[in-house]
Amino acid sequence: MIGLSLEGGGAKGSYQAGAYLALKRCHVKIDAVVGTSIGALNAALIAQGDYKKMISLWKDVSMNELIGIDEDEAFEIIHEPLKFDNVIKTFKDLYKIFKEGGLDISPYRALIRNNVDELKIRKSKMIYGLTTLKLDNLKPLELYIEDIPKNQLHDYIVASSYLPIFKKQKIIDNSYYIDGGFYNLSPTDMLENIGCTTIYNINIKGIGIKKPKLKKKANIIEIKPKSSLGSIVVFNKESIENNMKRGYYDTLKVLKKIDGLDYYFYKKNDSFYESLTKKWKEKTKEEIKSFFKVKTDKEAVICALEYFLEKEGMSDLTLYKVKNIIKKAKQTKKEDIIYNYIKLL
């Protein structure tokens, strides 16, 4: 069995949407999917067979729909130089939220209610599960769909996502719950428990507690970003699309469908890279490999190209053709030892 584990991380969950799209397009058949917090919502959409709905939801959703905050104002506060008037308004907004006991979770409830189809999930061949923490007795819950009472799935997804910034309110059976990340941010153990031998864990670097891995023999494959995915609660359309694209490319890289370390290149075999280095003397090869601390010609070329891309300020969210980058490097007049090595390719 192949399992998919989706970590919690708020707005960073958009990365998971791109990652799953890559798994789907590479024909990786998922037998079970579990999630924590926003991962529980993404997992539900995957389990019910609506990955396209998940993609469109992330493309269209706003902060106002999720947590009742104007995203333009929030983005300005985070990224723009603060003006006195903005500071005053921010403190007034925060005071209002504090006075009201926290953010209103009803927009998030509505989003779940309008997009998650409990009946589809119960009929799905894909096993579904989530985590949350019951505050009354600090009881951690790892629940599969058959453990969740009928007509209560929406409430349990809310419970899995319930952060302290929300107004305190009872969610299920007159009890308080809190985000599953306070117990198990990365519920890969739930998949091991039901016999998954290969598990893809989409790590979005959320905040929470990770349980020790079980001492079983499941092959856990981590898919995670090298760059920051931004804030858990503050996002805009551009950051969401970038995170989705990064998730898509990172997953293709893990599946060995594209090349690259910090950047992304169309897939080429080792002999292609070896042919590129014909003009490199053995001493040159050893110098480059030593400089980048790598062992193969392919690694040396990729590191050199990524060095060039970084120096030139090129986007790390583009899928590049190796020969196009070499041509671009040859057109530069910059004198740099790595640039000169690339010009010999």
mmCIF file with all atom_site columns, N, CA and C in Angstrom, residues 70-130:
data_model
loop_
_atom_site.group_PDB
_atom_site.id
_atom_site.type_symbol
_atom_site.label_atom_id
_atom_site.label_alt_id
_atom_site.label_comp_id
_atom_site.label_asym_id
_atom_site.label_entity_id
_atom_site.label_seq_id
_atom_site.pdbx_PDB_ins_code
_atom_site.Cartn_x
_atom_site.Cartn_y
_atom_site.Cartn_z
_atom_site.occupancy
_atom_site.B_iso_or_equiv
_atom_site.pdbx_formal_charge
_atom_site.auth_seq_id
_atom_site.auth_comp_id
_atom_site.auth_asym_id
_atom_site.auth_atom_id
_atom_site.pdbx_PDB_model_num
ATOM 1   N N  . ASP A 1 70  ? -8.615  40.765 5.822  1.00 0.00 ? 70  ASP A N  1
ATOM 2   C CA . ASP A 1 70  ? -8.384  41.305 4.488  1.00 0.00 ? 70  ASP A CA 1
ATOM 3   C C  . ASP A 1 70  ? -6.939  41.038 4.078  1.00 0.00 ? 70  ASP A C  1
ATOM 4   N N  . GLU A 1 71  ? -6.750  40.274 3.003  1.00 0.00 ? 71  GLU A N  1
ATOM 5   C CA . GLU A 1 71  ? -5.405  39.837 2.640  1.00 0.00 ? 71  GLU A CA 1
ATOM 6   C C  . GLU A 1 71  ? -4.514  40.976 2.144  1.00 0.00 ? 71  GLU A C  1
ATOM 7   N N  . ASP A 1 72  ? -5.093  41.972 1.472  1.00 0.00 ? 72  ASP A N  1
ATOM 8   C CA . ASP A 1 72  ? -4.284  43.097 0.993  1.00 0.00 ? 72  ASP A CA 1
ATOM 9   C C  . ASP A 1 72  ? -3.709  43.891 2.163  1.00 0.00 ? 72  ASP A C  1
ATOM 10  N N  . GLU A 1 73  ? -4.544  44.115 3.178  1.00 0.00 ? 73  GLU A N  1
ATOM 11  C CA . GLU A 1 73  ? -4.069  44.839 4.356  1.00 0.00 ? 73  GLU A CA 1
ATOM 12  C C  . GLU A 1 73  ? -3.006  44.037 5.091  1.00 0.00 ? 73  GLU A C  1
ATOM 13  N N  . ALA A 1 74  ? -3.247  42.727 5.246  1.00 0.00 ? 74  ALA A N  1
ATOM 14  C CA . ALA A 1 74  ? -2.292  41.878 5.952  1.00 0.00 ? 74  ALA A CA 1
ATOM 15  C C  . ALA A 1 74  ? -0.964  41.809 5.217  1.00 0.00 ? 74  ALA A C  1
ATOM 16  N N  . PHE A 1 75  ? -1.031  41.666 3.893  1.00 0.00 ? 75  PHE A N  1
ATOM 17  C CA . PHE A 1 75  ? 0.191   41.584 3.085  1.00 0.00 ? 75  PHE A CA 1
ATOM 18  C C  . PHE A 1 75  ? 0.975   42.885 3.165  1.00 0.00 ? 75  PHE A C  1
ATOM 19  N N  . GLU A 1 76  ? 0.259   44.011 3.196  1.00 0.00 ? 76  GLU A N  1
ATOM 20  C CA . GLU A 1 76  ? 0.910   45.320 3.292  1.00 0.00 ? 76  GLU A CA 1
ATOM 21  C C  . GLU A 1 76  ? 1.622   45.467 4.637  1.00 0.00 ? 76  GLU A C  1
ATOM 22  N N  . ILE A 1 77  ? 0.977   44.996 5.693  1.00 0.00 ? 77  ILE A N  1
ATOM 23  C CA . ILE A 1 77  ? 1.562   45.080 7.032  1.00 0.00 ? 77  ILE A CA 1
ATOM 24  C C  . ILE A 1 77  ? 2.861   44.281 7.102  1.00 0.00 ? 77  ILE A C  1
ATOM 25  N N  . ILE A 1 78  ? 2.842   43.096 6.477  1.00 0.00 ? 78  ILE A N  1
ATOM 26  C CA . ILE A 1 78  ? 4.012   42.215 6.536  1.00 0.00 ? 78  ILE A CA 1
ATOM 27  C C  . ILE A 1 78  ? 5.149   42.686 5.641  1.00 0.00 ? 78  ILE A C  1
ATOM 28  N N  . HIS A 1 79  ? 4.827   43.172 4.442  1.00 0.00 ? 79  HIS A N  1
ATOM 29  C CA . HIS A 1 79  ? 5.854   43.391 3.428  1.00 0.00 ? 79  HIS A CA 1
ATOM 30  C C  . HIS A 1 79  ? 6.177   44.853 3.123  1.00 0.00 ? 79  HIS A C  1
ATOM 31  N N  . GLU A 1 80  ? 5.318   45.775 3.501  1.00 0.00 ? 80  GLU A N  1
ATOM 32  C CA . GLU A 1 80  ? 5.573   47.175 3.167  1.00 0.00 ? 80  GLU A CA 1
ATOM 33  C C  . GLU A 1 80  ? 6.043   47.954 4.397  1.00 0.00 ? 80  GLU A C  1
ATOM 34  N N  . PRO A 1 81  ? 6.817   49.031 4.182  1.00 0.00 ? 81  PRO A N  1
ATOM 35  C CA . PRO A 1 81  ? 7.208   49.886 5.314  1.00 0.00 ? 81  PRO A CA 1
ATOM 36  C C  . PRO A 1 81  ? 5.963   50.436 6.007  1.00 0.00 ? 81  PRO A C  1
ATOM 37  N N  . LEU A 1 82  ? 5.914   50.298 7.326  1.00 0.00 ? 82  LEU A N  1
ATOM 38  C CA . LEU A 1 82  ? 4.727   50.725 8.062  1.00 0.00 ? 82  LEU A CA 1
ATOM 39  C C  . LEU A 1 82  ? 4.641   52.242 8.179  1.00 0.00 ? 82  LEU A C  1
ATOM 40  N N  . LYS A 1 83  ? 3.461   52.755 7.947  1.00 0.00 ? 83  LYS A N  1
ATOM 41  C CA . LYS A 1 83  ? 3.175   54.164 8.179  1.00 0.00 ? 83  LYS A CA 1
ATOM 42  C C  . LYS A 1 83  ? 2.408   54.277 9.499  1.00 0.00 ? 83  LYS A C  1
ATOM 43  N N  . PHE A 1 84  ? 2.457   55.446 10.089 1.00 0.00 ? 84  PHE A N  1
ATOM 44  C CA . PHE A 1 84  ? 1.830   55.646 11.396 1.00 0.00 ? 84  PHE A CA 1
ATOM 45  C C  . PHE A 1 84  ? 0.342   55.273 11.359 1.00 0.00 ? 84  PHE A C  1
ATOM 46  N N  . ASP A 1 85  ? -0.362  55.704 10.305 1.00 0.00 ? 85  ASP A N  1
ATOM 47  C CA . ASP A 1 85  ? -1.797  55.421 10.197 1.00 0.00 ? 85  ASP A CA 1
ATOM 48  C C  . ASP A 1 85  ? -2.060  53.917 10.137 1.00 0.00 ? 85  ASP A C  1
ATOM 49  N N  . ASN A 1 86  ? -1.182  53.192 9.403  1.00 0.00 ? 86  ASN A N  1
ATOM 50  C CA . ASN A 1 86  ? -1.343  51.744 9.301  1.00 0.00 ? 86  ASN A CA 1
ATOM 51  C C  . ASN A 1 86  ? -1.110  51.062 10.645 1.00 0.00 ? 86  ASN A C  1
ATOM 52  N N  . VAL A 1 87  ? -0.119  51.569 11.393 1.00 0.00 ? 87  VAL A N  1
ATOM 53  C CA . VAL A 1 87  ? 0.180   51.001 12.711 1.00 0.00 ? 87  VAL A CA 1
ATOM 54  C C  . VAL A 1 87  ? -1.033  51.152 13.625 1.00 0.00 ? 87  VAL A C  1
ATOM 55  N N  . ILE A 1 88  ? -1.629  52.373 13.639 1.00 0.00 ? 88  ILE A N  1
ATOM 56  C CA . ILE A 1 88  ? -2.797  52.632 14.471 1.00 0.00 ? 88  ILE A CA 1
ATOM 57  C C  . ILE A 1 88  ? -3.949  51.698 14.082 1.00 0.00 ? 88  ILE A C  1
ATOM 58  N N  . LYS A 1 89  ? -4.183  51.572 12.775 1.00 0.00 ? 89  LYS A N  1
ATOM 59  C CA . LYS A 1 89  ? -5.272  50.709 12.310 1.00 0.00 ? 89  LYS A CA 1
ATOM 60  C C  . LYS A 1 89  ? -5.015  49.257 12.700 1.00 0.00 ? 89  LYS A C  1
ATOM 61  N N  . THR A 1 90  ? -3.745  48.815 12.565 1.00 0.00 ? 90  THR A N  1
ATOM 62  C CA . THR A 1 90  ? -3.398  47.440 12.906 1.00 0.00 ? 90  THR A CA 1
ATOM 63  C C  . THR A 1 90  ? -3.685  47.158 14.382 1.00 0.00 ? 90  THR A C  1
ATOM 64  N N  . PHE A 1 91  ? -3.270  48.065 15.250 1.00 0.00 ? 91  PHE A N  1
ATOM 65  C CA . PHE A 1 91  ? -3.492  47.871 16.680 1.00 0.00 ? 91  PHE A CA 1
ATOM 66  C C  . PHE A 1 91  ? -4.987  47.883 17.007 1.00 0.00 ? 91  PHE A C  1
ATOM 67  N N  . LYS A 1 92  ? -5.738  48.724 16.307 1.00 0.00 ? 92  LYS A N  1
ATOM 68  C CA . LYS A 1 92  ? -7.185  48.757 16.521 1.00 0.00 ? 92  LYS A CA 1
ATOM 69  C C  . LYS A 1 92  ? -7.810  47.426 16.119 1.00 0.00 ? 92  LYS A C  1
ATOM 70  N N  . ASP A 1 93  ? -7.357  46.884 14.956 1.00 0.00 ? 93  ASP A N  1
ATOM 71  C CA . ASP A 1 93  ? -7.881  45.595 14.486 1.00 0.00 ? 93  ASP A CA 1
ATOM 72  C C  . ASP A 1 93  ? -7.526  44.473 15.455 1.00 0.00 ? 93  ASP A C  1
ATOM 73  N N  . LEU A 1 94  ? -6.267  44.474 15.926 1.00 0.00 ? 94  LEU A N  1
ATOM 74  C CA . LEU A 1 94  ? -5.826  43.448 16.872 1.00 0.00 ? 94  LEU A CA 1
ATOM 75  C C  . LEU A 1 94  ? -6.595  43.547 18.187 1.00 0.00 ? 94  LEU A C  1
ATOM 76  N N  . TYR A 1 95  ? -6.823  44.796 18.639 1.00 0.00 ? 95  TYR A N  1
ATOM 77  C CA . TYR A 1 95  ? -7.561  44.998 19.883 1.00 0.00 ? 95  TYR A CA 1
ATOM 78  C C  . TYR A 1 95  ? -8.995  44.462 19.740 1.00 0.00 ? 95  TYR A C  1
ATOM 79  N N  . LYS A 1 96  ? -9.586  44.722 18.579 1.00 0.00 ? 96  LYS A N  1
ATOM 80  C CA . LYS A 1 96  ? -10.942 44.247 18.323 1.00 0.00 ? 96  LYS A CA 1
ATOM 81  C C  . LYS A 1 96  ? -10.998 42.724 18.364 1.00 0.00 ? 96  LYS A C  1
ATOM 82  N N  . ILE A 1 97  ? -10.014 42.088 17.705 1.00 0.00 ? 97  ILE A N  1
ATOM 83  C CA . ILE A 1 97  ? -9.950  40.623 17.694 1.00 0.00 ? 97  ILE A CA 1
ATOM 84  C C  . ILE A 1 97  ? -9.785  40.095 19.113 1.00 0.00 ? 97  ILE A C  1
ATOM 85  N N  . PHE A 1 98  ? -8.869  40.745 19.882 1.00 0.00 ? 98  PHE A N  1
ATOM 86  C CA . PHE A 1 98  ? -8.614  40.326 21.257 1.00 0.00 ? 98  PHE A CA 1
ATOM 87  C C  . PHE A 1 98  ? -9.877  40.490 22.107 1.00 0.00 ? 98  PHE A C  1
ATOM 88  N N  . LYS A 1 99  ? -10.558 41.618 21.940 1.00 0.00 ? 99  LYS A N  1
ATOM 89  C CA . LYS A 1 99  ? -11.758 41.912 22.723 1.00 0.00 ? 99  LYS A CA 1
ATOM 90  C C  . LYS A 1 99  ? -12.864 40.910 22.418 1.00 0.00 ? 99  LYS A C  1
ATOM 91  N N  . GLU A 1 100 ? -12.930 40.470 21.165 1.00 0.00 ? 100 GLU A N  1
ATOM 92  C CA . GLU A 1 100 ? -13.957 39.514 20.757 1.00 0.00 ? 100 GLU A CA 1
ATOM 93  C C  . GLU A 1 100 ? -13.571 38.072 21.068 1.00 0.00 ? 100 GLU A C  1
ATOM 94  N N  . GLY A 1 101 ? -12.366 37.886 21.612 1.00 0.00 ? 101 GLY A N  1
ATOM 95  C CA . GLY A 1 101 ? -11.942 36.544 22.026 1.00 0.00 ? 101 GLY A CA 1
ATOM 96  C C  . GLY A 1 101 ? -11.214 35.759 20.958 1.00 0.00 ? 101 GLY A C  1
ATOM 97  N N  . GLY A 1 102 ? -10.841 36.400 19.855 1.00 0.00 ? 102 GLY A N  1
ATOM 98  C CA . GLY A 1 102 ? -10.094 35.702 18.806 1.00 0.00 ? 102 GLY A CA 1
ATOM 99  C C  . GLY A 1 102 ? -10.776 35.809 17.452 1.00 0.00 ? 102 GLY A C  1
ATOM 100 N N  . LEU A 1 103 ? -10.179 35.195 16.467 1.00 0.00 ? 103 LEU A N  1
ATOM 101 C CA . LEU A 1 103 ? -10.731 35.212 15.116 1.00 0.00 ? 103 LEU A CA 1
ATOM 102 C C  . LEU A 1 103 ? -11.960 34.314 15.005 1.00 0.00 ? 103 LEU A C  1
ATOM 103 N N  . ASP A 1 104 ? -12.850 34.708 14.144 1.00 0.00 ? 104 ASP A N  1
ATOM 104 C CA . ASP A 1 104 ? -14.073 33.941 13.899 1.00 0.00 ? 104 ASP A CA 1
ATOM 105 C C  . ASP A 1 104 ? -13.742 32.777 12.967 1.00 0.00 ? 104 ASP A C  1
ATOM 106 N N  . ILE A 1 105 ? -14.068 31.562 13.384 1.00 0.00 ? 105 ILE A N  1
ATOM 107 C CA . ILE A 1 105 ? -13.755 30.388 12.560 1.00 0.00 ? 105 ILE A CA 1
ATOM 108 C C  . ILE A 1 105 ? -14.884 30.039 11.595 1.00 0.00 ? 105 ILE A C  1
ATOM 109 N N  . SER A 1 106 ? -16.009 30.761 11.667 1.00 0.00 ? 106 SER A N  1
ATOM 110 C CA . SER A 1 106 ? -17.148 30.411 10.817 1.00 0.00 ? 106 SER A CA 1
ATOM 111 C C  . SER A 1 106 ? -16.843 30.467 9.315  1.00 0.00 ? 106 SER A C  1
ATOM 112 N N  . PRO A 1 107 ? -15.980 31.404 8.822  1.00 0.00 ? 107 PRO A N  1
ATOM 113 C CA . PRO A 1 107 ? -15.652 31.360 7.382  1.00 0.00 ? 107 PRO A CA 1
ATOM 114 C C  . PRO A 1 107 ? -14.958 30.051 6.991  1.00 0.00 ? 107 PRO A C  1
ATOM 115 N N  . TYR A 1 108 ? -14.082 29.569 7.867  1.00 0.00 ? 108 TYR A N  1
ATOM 116 C CA . TYR A 1 108 ? -13.381 28.304 7.581  1.00 0.00 ? 108 TYR A CA 1
ATOM 117 C C  . TYR A 1 108 ? -14.354 27.126 7.634  1.00 0.00 ? 108 TYR A C  1
ATOM 118 N N  . ARG A 1 109 ? -15.281 27.172 8.575  1.00 0.00 ? 109 ARG A N  1
ATOM 119 C CA . ARG A 1 109 ? -16.319 26.136 8.659  1.00 0.00 ? 109 ARG A CA 1
ATOM 120 C C  . ARG A 1 109 ? -17.119 26.078 7.354  1.00 0.00 ? 109 ARG A C  1
ATOM 121 N N  . ALA A 1 110 ? -17.488 27.259 6.859  1.00 0.00 ? 110 ALA A N  1
ATOM 122 C CA . ALA A 1 110 ? -18.288 27.331 5.633  1.00 0.00 ? 110 ALA A CA 1
ATOM 123 C C  . ALA A 1 110 ? -17.508 26.780 4.446  1.00 0.00 ? 110 ALA A C  1
ATOM 124 N N  . LEU A 1 111 ? -16.204 27.085 4.396  1.00 0.00 ? 111 LEU A N  1
ATOM 125 C CA . LEU A 1 111 ? -15.363 26.598 3.308  1.00 0.00 ? 111 LEU A CA 1
ATOM 126 C C  . LEU A 1 111 ? -15.322 25.067 3.311  1.00 0.00 ? 111 LEU A C  1
ATOM 127 N N  . ILE A 1 112 ? -15.190 24.473 4.492  1.00 0.00 ? 112 ILE A N  1
ATOM 128 C CA . ILE A 1 112 ? -15.174 23.012 4.616  1.00 0.00 ? 112 ILE A CA 1
ATOM 129 C C  . ILE A 1 112 ? -16.532 22.436 4.217  1.00 0.00 ? 112 ILE A C  1
ATOM 130 N N  . ARG A 1 113 ? -17.584 23.040 4.733  1.00 0.00 ? 113 ARG A N  1
ATOM 131 C CA . ARG A 1 113 ? -18.942 22.555 4.452  1.00 0.00 ? 113 ARG A CA 1
ATOM 132 C C  . ARG A 1 113 ? -19.261 22.597 2.955  1.00 0.00 ? 113 ARG A C  1
ATOM 133 N N  . ASN A 1 114 ? -18.767 23.631 2.263  1.00 0.00 ? 114 ASN A N  1
ATOM 134 C CA . ASN A 1 114 ? -19.082 23.801 0.844  1.00 0.00 ? 114 ASN A CA 1
ATOM 135 C C  . ASN A 1 114 ? -18.200 22.968 -0.084 1.00 0.00 ? 114 ASN A C  1
ATOM 136 N N  . ASN A 1 115 ? -17.122 22.406 0.441  1.00 0.00 ? 115 ASN A N  1
ATOM 137 C CA . ASN A 1 115 ? -16.183 21.700 -0.439 1.00 0.00 ? 115 ASN A CA 1
ATOM 138 C C  . ASN A 1 115 ? -15.943 20.233 -0.092 1.00 0.00 ? 115 ASN A C  1
ATOM 139 N N  . VAL A 1 116 ? -16.155 19.856 1.153  1.00 0.00 ? 116 VAL A N  1
ATOM 140 C CA . VAL A 1 116 ? -15.898 18.473 1.560  1.00 0.00 ? 116 VAL A CA 1
ATOM 141 C C  . VAL A 1 116 ? -17.195 17.672 1.510  1.00 0.00 ? 116 VAL A C  1
ATOM 142 N N  . ASP A 1 117 ? -17.159 16.570 0.767  1.00 0.00 ? 117 ASP A N  1
ATOM 143 C CA . ASP A 1 117 ? -18.318 15.702 0.615  1.00 0.00 ? 117 ASP A CA 1
ATOM 144 C C  . ASP A 1 117 ? -18.097 14.446 1.455  1.00 0.00 ? 117 ASP A C  1
ATOM 145 N N  . GLU A 1 118 ? -18.718 14.407 2.632  1.00 0.00 ? 118 GLU A N  1
ATOM 146 C CA . GLU A 1 118 ? -18.497 13.286 3.552  1.00 0.00 ? 118 GLU A CA 1
ATOM 147 C C  . GLU A 1 118 ? -18.904 11.952 2.944  1.00 0.00 ? 118 GLU A C  1
ATOM 148 N N  . LEU A 1 119 ? -20.012 11.930 2.234  1.00 0.00 ? 119 LEU A N  1
ATOM 149 C CA . LEU A 1 119 ? -20.499 10.680 1.644  1.00 0.00 ? 119 LEU A CA 1
ATOM 150 C C  . LEU A 1 119 ? -19.493 10.120 0.645  1.00 0.00 ? 119 LEU A C  1
ATOM 151 N N  . LYS A 1 120 ? -18.914 11.000 -0.182 1.00 0.00 ? 120 LYS A N  1
ATOM 152 C CA . LYS A 1 120 ? -17.902 10.552 -1.150 1.00 0.00 ? 120 LYS A CA 1
ATOM 153 C C  . LYS A 1 120 ? -16.707 9.929  -0.442 1.00 0.00 ? 120 LYS A C  1
ATOM 154 N N  . ILE A 1 121 ? -16.291 10.542 0.671  1.00 0.00 ? 121 ILE A N  1
ATOM 155 C CA . ILE A 1 121 ? -15.121 10.045 1.410  1.00 0.00 ? 121 ILE A CA 1
ATOM 156 C C  . ILE A 1 121 ? -15.420 8.683  2.017  1.00 0.00 ? 121 ILE A C  1
ATOM 157 N N  . ARG A 1 122 ? -16.635 8.517  2.539  1.00 0.00 ? 122 ARG A N  1
ATOM 158 C CA . ARG A 1 122 ? -17.001 7.224  3.135  1.00 0.00 ? 122 ARG A CA 1
ATOM 159 C C  . ARG A 1 122 ? -17.093 6.125  2.079  1.00 0.00 ? 122 ARG A C  1
ATOM 160 N N  . LYS A 1 123 ? -17.422 6.491  0.851  1.00 0.00 ? 123 LYS A N  1
ATOM 161 C CA . LYS A 1 123 ? -17.528 5.501  -0.235 1.00 0.00 ? 123 LYS A CA 1
ATOM 162 C C  . LYS A 1 123 ? -16.201 5.305  -0.972 1.00 0.00 ? 123 LYS A C  1
ATOM 163 N N  . SER A 1 124 ? -15.247 6.173  -0.720 1.00 0.00 ? 124 SER A N  1
ATOM 164 C CA . SER A 1 124 ? -13.982 6.150  -1.462 1.00 0.00 ? 124 SER A CA 1
ATOM 165 C C  . SER A 1 124 ? -13.173 4.881  -1.169 1.00 0.00 ? 124 SER A C  1
ATOM 166 N N  . LYS A 1 125 ? -12.444 4.429  -2.175 1.00 0.00 ? 125 LYS A N  1
ATOM 167 C CA . LYS A 1 125 ? -11.533 3.300  -1.990 1.00 0.00 ? 125 LYS A CA 1
ATOM 168 C C  . LYS A 1 125 ? -10.261 3.747  -1.264 1.00 0.00 ? 125 LYS A C  1
ATOM 169 N N  . MET A 1 126 ? -10.045 5.050  -1.217 1.00 0.00 ? 126 MET A N  1
ATOM 170 C CA . MET A 1 126 ? -8.874  5.605  -0.550 1.00 0.00 ? 126 MET A CA 1
ATOM 171 C C  . MET A 1 126 ? -9.188  5.812  0.935  1.00 0.00 ? 126 MET A C  1
ATOM 172 N N  . ILE A 1 127 ? -8.387  5.249  1.810  1.00 0.00 ? 127 ILE A N  1
ATOM 173 C CA . ILE A 1 127 ? -8.587  5.397  3.254  1.00 0.00 ? 127 ILE A CA 1
ATOM 174 C C  . ILE A 1 127 ? -8.240  6.823  3.665  1.00 0.00 ? 127 ILE A C  1
ATOM 175 N N  . TYR A 1 128 ? -9.071  7.396  4.542  1.00 0.00 ? 128 TYR A N  1
ATOM 176 C CA . TYR A 1 128 ? -8.872  8.778  4.989  1.00 0.00 ? 128 TYR A CA 1
ATOM 177 C C  . TYR A 1 128 ? -8.719  8.826  6.509  1.00 0.00 ? 128 TYR A C  1
ATOM 178 N N  . GLY A 1 129 ? -7.823  9.712  6.984  1.00 0.00 ? 129 GLY A N  1
ATOM 179 C CA . GLY A 1 129 ? -7.660  9.885  8.422  1.00 0.00 ? 129 GLY A CA 1
ATOM 180 C C  . GLY A 1 129 ? -7.173  11.276 8.773  1.00 0.00 ? 129 GLY A C  1
ATOM 181 N N  . LEU A 1 130 ? -7.355  11.661 10.039 1.00 0.00 ? 130 LEU A N  1
ATOM 182 C CA . LEU A 1 130 ? -6.900  12.973 10.515 1.00 0.00 ? 130 LEU A CA 1
ATOM 183 C C  . LEU A 1 130 ? -6.504  12.887 11.983 1.00 0.00 ? 130 LEU A C  1
#
